[in-house]
XYZ file of C-alpha atoms in Angstrom:
558
model
C 111.891 134.426 101.226
C 113.539 137.625 99.993
C 114.518 137.604 96.311
C 117.871 139.009 95.181
C 118.711 140.661 91.857
C 122.424 141.236 91.200
C 123.669 143.801 88.671
C 127.108 143.571 87.072
C 128.638 145.695 84.333
C 130.634 144.842 81.238
C 132.743 146.375 78.438
C 133.052 149.902 79.925
C 132.446 151.635 83.225
C 129.621 154.171 83.683
C 127.459 151.985 81.459
C 124.302 152.722 83.450
C 124.013 149.924 86.012
C 122.794 152.308 88.692
C 120.055 153.838 86.562
C 119.030 150.373 85.323
C 118.753 149.061 88.884
C 116.832 152.161 89.943
C 114.458 151.879 86.981
C 113.736 148.196 87.646
C 113.231 149.025 91.303
C 110.631 151.595 90.302
C 108.792 149.023 88.161
C 108.788 146.397 90.915
C 107.562 148.914 93.477
C 104.807 149.913 91.050
C 103.739 146.255 91.058
C 103.160 146.422 94.798
C 106.462 144.940 95.954
C 108.660 146.299 98.729
C 112.101 147.053 97.312
C 115.521 147.681 98.855
C 118.739 148.572 97.022
C 122.427 148.161 97.802
C 125.636 149.297 96.084
C 128.836 147.258 96.509
C 131.854 149.443 95.693
C 135.229 147.757 95.121
C 137.444 150.678 96.191
C 139.375 150.400 99.460
C 138.136 153.714 100.896
C 135.754 153.044 103.770
C 133.297 155.401 102.068
C 133.535 158.197 99.462
C 133.380 160.900 102.155
C 137.078 161.793 101.901
C 137.338 161.368 98.129
C 137.682 164.299 95.739
C 134.533 165.029 93.709
C 136.787 164.911 90.646
C 137.453 161.263 91.498
C 133.988 160.115 92.382
C 131.356 162.765 91.707
C 129.084 163.918 94.492
C 128.818 162.246 97.884
C 125.182 161.346 98.493
C 124.062 161.475 102.147
C 121.322 159.217 103.516
C 118.815 159.962 106.282
C 120.913 158.105 108.849
C 124.108 159.931 107.915
C 125.941 157.579 105.553
C 128.274 159.192 103.007
C 127.632 157.092 99.933
C 128.021 156.621 96.208
C 126.054 158.926 93.915
C 124.126 155.942 92.518
C 122.151 155.928 95.774
C 120.767 159.258 94.619
C 119.414 157.547 91.506
C 117.871 154.808 93.657
C 116.119 157.296 95.928
C 114.906 159.582 93.141
C 113.527 156.756 90.970
C 112.097 154.432 93.602
C 111.167 157.183 96.106
C 112.580 155.398 99.154
C 115.010 156.479 101.870
C 118.147 154.363 101.984
C 120.493 153.715 104.900
C 124.041 152.906 105.991
C 123.504 149.320 104.860
C 122.850 150.456 101.287
C 126.497 151.175 100.443
C 129.305 148.710 101.191
C 132.928 149.160 100.145
C 135.974 146.916 100.135
C 137.470 149.173 102.789
C 134.469 148.738 105.042
C 134.494 144.957 104.605
C 138.194 144.571 105.308
C 138.057 146.989 108.266
C 135.372 144.854 109.901
C 137.176 141.557 109.252
C 140.507 142.915 110.510
C 138.827 144.337 113.637
C 137.375 140.895 114.365
C 140.732 139.233 113.820
C 142.364 141.650 116.291
C 139.692 140.834 118.877
C 140.385 137.126 118.422
C 136.919 136.371 117.068
C 138.362 133.869 114.562
C 140.038 131.807 117.324
C 143.463 131.930 115.742
C 142.358 130.889 112.275
C 144.065 132.060 109.095
C 142.028 134.921 107.595
C 141.438 134.503 103.858
C 139.413 136.113 101.078
C 137.373 132.906 100.915
C 135.524 132.384 103.193
C 136.079 135.343 105.539
C 135.856 138.315 103.143
C 133.125 136.769 101.013
C 131.152 135.801 104.131
C 131.341 139.402 105.353
C 130.075 140.667 101.987
C 127.180 138.210 102.141
C 126.466 139.298 105.717
C 125.956 142.852 104.486
C 123.657 141.637 101.695
C 121.537 139.654 104.165
C 121.642 142.585 106.604
C 119.857 144.965 104.245
C 117.281 142.260 103.511
C 116.549 141.879 107.235
C 116.539 145.601 108.001
C 114.288 146.535 105.092
C 112.057 143.429 105.198
C 111.950 143.841 101.423
C 110.396 141.436 98.957
C 113.223 142.142 96.519
C 116.762 143.386 97.175
C 118.609 144.842 94.180
C 122.396 144.706 94.531
C 124.728 146.553 92.162
C 128.465 145.818 91.973
C 130.541 148.844 90.997
C 133.155 148.705 88.258
C 133.402 146.312 85.341
C 133.729 142.543 85.091
C 137.427 141.709 84.951
C 138.485 144.356 87.493
C 140.741 142.709 90.044
C 139.180 144.796 92.834
C 135.693 143.404 92.291
C 136.580 139.687 92.353
C 135.668 139.108 96.044
C 132.265 140.704 95.429
C 131.699 138.575 92.335
C 132.585 135.437 94.268
C 130.156 136.417 97.033
C 127.413 136.899 94.429
C 128.196 133.516 92.940
C 127.866 131.893 96.352
C 124.525 133.596 97.001
C 122.777 131.352 94.490
C 123.912 128.264 96.393
C 122.983 129.865 99.717
C 119.425 131.006 98.946
C 118.520 128.995 95.855
C 118.203 129.510 92.129
C 114.575 130.595 92.347
C 115.559 133.435 94.688
C 118.446 134.928 92.709
C 118.698 136.653 89.350
C 121.848 137.947 87.644
C 121.529 140.986 85.366
C 124.531 141.954 83.244
C 124.506 145.513 81.880
C 126.799 145.855 78.886
C 127.599 148.251 76.065
C 127.460 147.836 72.289
C 130.061 150.162 70.725
C 129.343 151.813 67.392
C 132.086 151.589 64.781
C 131.909 154.687 62.643
C 133.769 153.280 59.662
C 131.266 150.472 59.137
C 128.273 152.174 60.752
C 127.640 149.077 62.868
C 127.011 148.202 66.477
C 129.316 145.434 67.666
C 128.271 142.596 69.995
C 131.694 140.964 70.305
C 132.751 142.973 73.411
C 129.537 141.836 75.108
C 130.304 138.227 74.261
C 133.799 138.579 75.777
C 132.363 140.275 78.840
C 129.870 137.479 79.445
C 132.611 134.901 78.918
C 134.651 136.672 81.614
C 131.637 136.609 83.913
C 131.043 132.915 83.281
C 134.701 132.268 84.032
C 134.014 133.631 87.519
C 131.133 131.191 87.816
C 128.185 133.491 87.093
C 125.876 132.867 84.140
C 123.740 135.972 83.560
C 119.975 135.458 83.409
C 119.353 138.854 81.787
C 121.531 141.018 79.560
C 120.771 144.729 79.245
C 122.332 145.910 75.983
C 123.169 149.613 76.173
C 123.921 151.585 73.029
C 123.906 155.133 71.724
C 122.104 153.976 68.558
C 118.990 151.878 67.825
C 119.736 148.170 68.270
C 118.652 145.827 65.445
C 116.681 142.736 66.453
C 119.283 140.418 64.915
C 121.811 141.790 67.396
C 119.544 140.703 70.251
C 119.292 137.248 68.724
C 123.053 137.037 68.321
C 123.695 138.028 71.948
C 121.161 135.465 73.148
C 122.748 132.709 71.083
C 126.384 133.349 71.972
C 125.779 134.260 75.625
C 123.386 131.389 76.411
C 120.532 133.682 77.483
C 116.870 133.505 76.523
C 116.141 135.859 73.641
C 113.364 137.605 75.576
C 115.885 138.185 78.391
C 118.138 140.282 76.145
C 116.782 143.788 76.716
C 117.693 146.619 74.320
C 118.420 149.900 76.111
C 119.339 152.650 73.652
C 120.242 156.006 75.180
C 117.136 157.992 76.137
C 116.722 161.753 75.855
C 114.916 161.782 79.216
C 116.547 159.973 82.121
C 113.278 159.291 83.927
C 111.696 157.599 80.909
C 113.963 154.552 81.349
C 111.513 152.617 83.595
C 108.868 152.924 80.876
C 111.311 151.818 78.172
C 112.420 148.789 80.182
C 108.787 147.877 80.841
C 107.998 148.071 77.130
C 110.958 145.763 76.491
C 109.501 143.250 78.965
C 112.180 143.377 81.678
C 109.936 143.532 84.747
C 107.609 140.878 83.333
C 110.505 138.480 82.827
C 111.880 139.199 86.320
C 108.511 138.588 87.979
C 108.079 135.312 86.105
C 111.631 134.105 86.667
C 111.624 134.833 90.422
C 108.023 133.612 90.853
C 106.999 136.869 92.481
C 103.410 137.254 93.592
C 102.396 140.633 92.250
C 99.940 142.496 90.061
C 99.928 141.802 86.321
C 101.067 145.257 85.260
C 102.848 148.020 87.172
C 100.829 151.108 88.072
C 102.915 153.685 86.213
C 100.148 156.144 85.348
C 101.528 158.960 87.527
C 105.021 158.317 86.140
C 103.747 158.367 82.554
C 101.970 161.664 83.202
C 105.191 163.071 84.638
C 107.155 162.061 81.516
C 104.481 163.593 79.282
C 104.752 166.799 81.273
C 108.545 166.788 80.936
C 108.232 166.332 77.163
C 105.879 169.279 76.764
C 107.609 172.306 75.130
C 108.322 174.968 77.745
C 109.923 178.383 77.919
C 113.597 178.191 78.796
C 115.089 179.622 81.964
C 118.825 179.874 82.510
C 120.204 179.240 85.981
C 123.824 179.320 87.084
C 125.631 176.799 89.273
C 128.762 178.427 90.672
C 131.182 175.848 92.039
C 134.768 174.702 91.932
C 134.169 171.225 90.519
C 132.022 172.272 87.572
C 134.243 170.490 85.038
C 132.649 167.271 86.306
C 128.900 167.799 86.351
C 128.394 164.626 88.375
C 129.939 166.485 91.324
C 126.622 168.363 91.537
C 124.298 165.643 90.269
C 121.589 166.006 92.924
C 121.624 169.814 92.595
C 121.231 169.556 88.829
C 118.380 167.049 89.090
C 116.613 169.100 91.782
C 116.692 172.131 89.466
C 115.226 170.055 86.631
C 112.465 168.779 88.947
C 111.626 172.328 90.052
C 111.729 173.565 86.457
C 109.011 171.143 85.371
C 106.873 172.179 88.351
C 107.226 175.823 87.231
C 106.615 175.062 83.521
C 110.183 175.865 82.564
C 112.949 174.050 80.729
C 115.995 174.629 82.921
C 119.275 175.318 81.174
C 122.293 175.349 83.467
C 125.237 177.684 83.071
C 128.244 176.032 84.720
C 130.508 178.715 86.223
C 133.872 178.042 87.862
C 134.237 180.072 91.055
C 138.028 180.047 90.696
C 137.747 181.830 87.335
C 135.617 184.558 88.909
C 138.478 185.390 91.283
C 140.640 186.080 88.219
C 138.027 188.316 86.615
C 136.976 185.622 84.143
C 133.497 184.273 83.449
C 131.501 187.262 84.659
C 129.957 187.698 81.215
C 128.001 184.484 81.873
C 126.027 186.199 84.631
C 124.257 188.522 82.202
C 122.302 185.496 80.904
C 121.105 184.303 84.310
C 117.700 184.574 85.966
C 118.933 182.902 89.144
C 122.097 181.480 90.665
C 122.861 178.500 92.918
C 125.992 178.218 95.051
C 126.301 174.569 96.177
C 128.377 172.986 98.928
C 132.085 172.282 98.982
C 135.187 172.191 101.140
C 138.513 173.993 101.128
C 139.677 177.533 100.361
C 140.070 177.260 96.590
C 137.460 179.286 94.726
C 135.815 180.671 97.889
C 136.263 184.343 97.062
C 134.560 183.688 93.725
C 131.568 182.275 95.572
C 131.479 185.245 97.958
C 131.525 187.618 94.979
C 128.685 185.620 93.418
C 126.602 186.202 96.539
C 127.448 189.915 96.375
C 126.409 190.055 92.706
C 123.064 188.401 93.479
C 122.477 190.709 96.459
C 123.296 193.914 94.611
C 121.437 192.982 91.423
C 118.394 191.542 93.236
C 118.789 188.237 91.380
C 117.293 185.086 93.009
C 119.964 183.174 94.922
C 119.914 179.730 96.534
C 122.838 178.801 98.773
C 123.374 175.186 99.807
C 125.512 174.533 102.903
C 128.679 176.447 101.962
C 126.429 178.548 99.712
C 124.606 179.805 102.825
C 127.893 180.504 104.573
C 129.364 182.635 101.763
C 126.061 184.534 101.579
C 126.432 185.417 105.270
C 130.118 186.298 104.860
C 129.315 188.675 101.996
C 126.579 190.413 103.961
C 128.869 190.736 106.991
C 131.589 192.319 104.850
C 129.008 194.754 103.502
C 127.703 195.611 106.981
C 131.122 195.922 108.625
C 132.838 197.511 105.667
C 135.713 195.058 105.943
C 136.915 191.993 104.048
C 138.154 190.597 107.351
C 134.798 188.850 107.874
C 135.337 185.205 106.997
C 135.011 181.570 108.013
C 137.582 179.918 110.244
C 137.693 177.160 107.642
C 139.478 179.569 105.300
C 141.117 181.964 107.801
C 141.645 180.443 111.229
C 142.944 183.767 112.609
C 140.136 186.016 111.414
C 138.884 188.504 113.993
C 135.400 188.329 112.471
C 134.561 184.603 112.332
C 131.068 184.772 110.850
C 131.301 181.023 110.288
C 133.132 178.830 112.811
C 133.579 175.216 113.818
C 130.865 173.496 115.807
C 131.827 173.213 119.477
C 132.265 169.426 119.327
C 134.449 169.509 116.193
C 137.537 171.347 117.499
C 139.572 168.333 118.613
C 138.836 165.942 115.742
C 141.765 164.295 113.981
C 139.920 161.911 111.620
C 138.238 163.480 108.600
C 135.987 160.637 107.464
C 132.493 160.277 108.904
C 133.024 162.899 111.645
C 130.896 165.772 110.353
C 127.309 166.602 111.183
C 125.748 163.976 108.952
C 122.228 162.864 108.162
C 118.755 164.205 108.905
C 118.217 166.791 111.643
C 115.058 168.757 112.535
C 114.576 172.405 111.618
C 111.883 174.725 113.015
C 110.603 177.304 110.506
C 109.683 180.900 111.274
C 106.219 181.913 110.021
C 106.054 184.788 107.570
C 109.387 183.968 105.927
C 110.144 182.741 102.429
C 111.280 179.430 103.860
C 107.963 178.957 105.652
C 106.035 179.943 102.518
C 107.982 177.304 100.559
C 107.446 174.423 103.018
C 104.094 175.484 104.550
C 104.812 173.436 107.673
C 106.322 174.374 111.028
C 109.051 171.723 111.170
C 111.064 169.760 108.626
C 113.882 167.193 108.679
C 116.745 167.784 106.272
C 120.099 166.125 105.563
C 123.388 167.704 106.610
C 127.043 167.248 105.705
C 129.252 169.901 107.282
C 131.480 170.928 110.196
C 131.217 174.708 110.234
C 128.165 176.673 111.427
C 126.937 180.256 111.553
C 128.553 181.941 114.568
C 125.823 182.938 117.031
C 127.932 185.874 118.254
C 126.958 187.682 115.049
C 123.281 186.756 115.091
C 122.057 190.028 116.606
C 124.226 192.243 114.386
C 123.267 190.463 111.165
C 119.616 190.367 112.175
C 119.607 194.145 112.605
C 120.760 194.510 108.993
C 118.163 192.385 107.262
C 119.345 188.793 107.723
C 116.376 186.681 108.795
C 117.015 183.373 110.529
C 114.017 181.594 109.080
C 115.012 178.098 110.167
C 116.749 177.084 113.393
C 117.364 173.877 115.328
C 114.654 173.031 117.901
C 116.962 174.058 120.778
C 117.628 177.411 119.096
C 121.410 176.861 118.972
C 122.013 176.369 115.255
C 121.047 178.469 112.245
C 119.604 176.145 109.606
C 118.160 178.658 107.093
C 119.003 182.322 106.552
C 117.420 184.747 104.092
C 117.509 188.443 103.231
C 114.382 190.422 104.058
C 114.857 193.101 101.379
C 115.562 190.777 98.460
C 113.161 188.994 96.050
C 114.713 185.635 96.964
C 118.081 185.284 98.617
C 118.051 182.215 100.823
C 120.628 179.767 102.089
C 120.281 176.497 103.950
C 122.943 174.885 106.122
C 121.591 171.512 104.979
C 121.430 169.906 101.521
C 117.817 170.002 100.278
C 118.846 168.549 96.910
C 119.140 165.063 98.432
C 115.389 164.879 99.092
C 114.090 166.161 95.749
C 112.124 163.742 93.560
C 111.138 164.078 89.882
C 107.434 163.884 90.750
C 107.847 165.808 94.029
C 110.374 168.658 93.719
C 111.923 170.003 96.881
C 110.042 173.065 98.244
C 113.126 175.318 98.417
C 114.175 174.518 94.842
C 110.597 174.981 93.663
C 110.364 178.374 95.379
C 113.773 179.423 94.019
C 112.859 178.561 90.427
C 109.500 180.311 90.864
C 111.367 183.465 91.934
C 113.670 183.123 88.917
C 110.646 182.761 86.628
C 109.106 185.899 88.133
C 112.305 187.823 87.575
C 112.558 186.517 84.006
C 109.040 187.685 83.227
C 109.644 191.086 84.800
C 112.936 191.509 82.941
C 111.344 190.541 79.629
C 108.566 193.063 80.266
C 111.093 195.818 80.954
C 113.037 194.936 77.805
C 109.890 194.954 75.701
C 108.878 198.362 77.026
C 112.416 199.663 76.581
C 112.440 198.353 73.010
C 109.299 200.286 72.218
C 110.953 203.411 73.595
C 114.167 202.748 71.717
C 116.223 202.191 74.867
C 118.447 199.319 75.922
C 117.941 197.496 79.182
C 119.967 194.875 80.970
C 121.404 193.602 84.212
C 124.411 195.225 85.772
C 127.367 192.851 86.005
C 129.738 193.758 88.816
C 133.268 192.495 88.227
C 135.458 192.724 91.297
C 139.090 192.063 92.051
């Protein structure tokens, strides 16, 4: 029978439940077990697809086209599995399904209530992912914090699961936070005790407590938590903040978490997880490396989580290129006002990620122009490819009229336009081109050199496409369509032929990058940035010997 591990959070939000679940998933997979993961989100949105990145961070897209919580990115990167629609369930999705059934008359006139109808639907989704994945262990994380009114139906469903499948097949893990009081210099366990009491009031007694803290945790604190929370002392796991995110599986293993879980759930597995490759990766990350500075130009840069997968993909590629990546966060809206251009002088490469809406677009277009004119490596992701094409079109045509119909519906030069089947849509959620689609690569291009295969499958999240009416014109002026859909209709990758590395993809390669297997396009981009850094340093050294200054031209426009 499938085993279920349920993760709840206490004291504060963003305590690290997602990373903890992902890390334990990695350890269990390394013991030879098949693992599946699910996130239960208490908000009433059907999915985060229509939510502002300021509200929720990035929207992570799965292979089958689900717009999901960013924690699914942690699950995929740590465990190295592809998740699905069933891996993210929201209150909105649950209620929408129950209400649809009620309207069809499926409940035969019965009164629809939270218990049993809503809780049964939540449990149906939990069992669904177990059946679809055929996993040995399903890890289920509940978003939010114990005590939130929104999460109560999910908590009740988790409580019922133990009765449904048995005590030996369920394990409750409570991830909590120990605040540090500066005046006394102490970590405090009292909030954890209150949090567990709240959880027990719902009917759930945690089997494991993960104690998060920003300082080392004394052993007597672990003993105190075990005593007052009625948990075995060896099941209270200290989890002080780590300087390297991907070292958390190793830290949890050293603390005995996976060993306790295997014993408690009576899992048939190997004695120790095979984490040799992971340990070698962490050792490589810890090795001192030269620094390279890369820019991310976006309009949500105040919240770095809005570009979490992009940031992690750059870190992965940096390690593969023996570089410590430092990110310069640049607001595209500031660039339109003439601000922030001084940051570009520090950069060896620039990334323009995806986004929606007109705000900050001209700043992104000017970023593409700066990279093109200064021969600085550029990687455009989705919208980043589109603004690259718009900039080149404006340069070729000598007119700022070239644009996307997303930003100027009346433009006479629609370089980017809506897909044919998107014109009559009225609903915004879940109606884009979503999920993995095939892309055929053109030999002899930078894209082909990066992948070294003829065909790839990459994840999309967009409505607008490159307008094929301009394909011939742009091709005559150096734009190479290095990746297209198998039927030849859609441009998937575009790059400049007379540039060291200026490439944009209509898809989101960041979603498929892994810490021990960086994405080929990110790896190639960082390699180009490293090459430019080395060449620039060589020029500066020679100029220094000759008593001359050398630098990169910064073009400030508008």
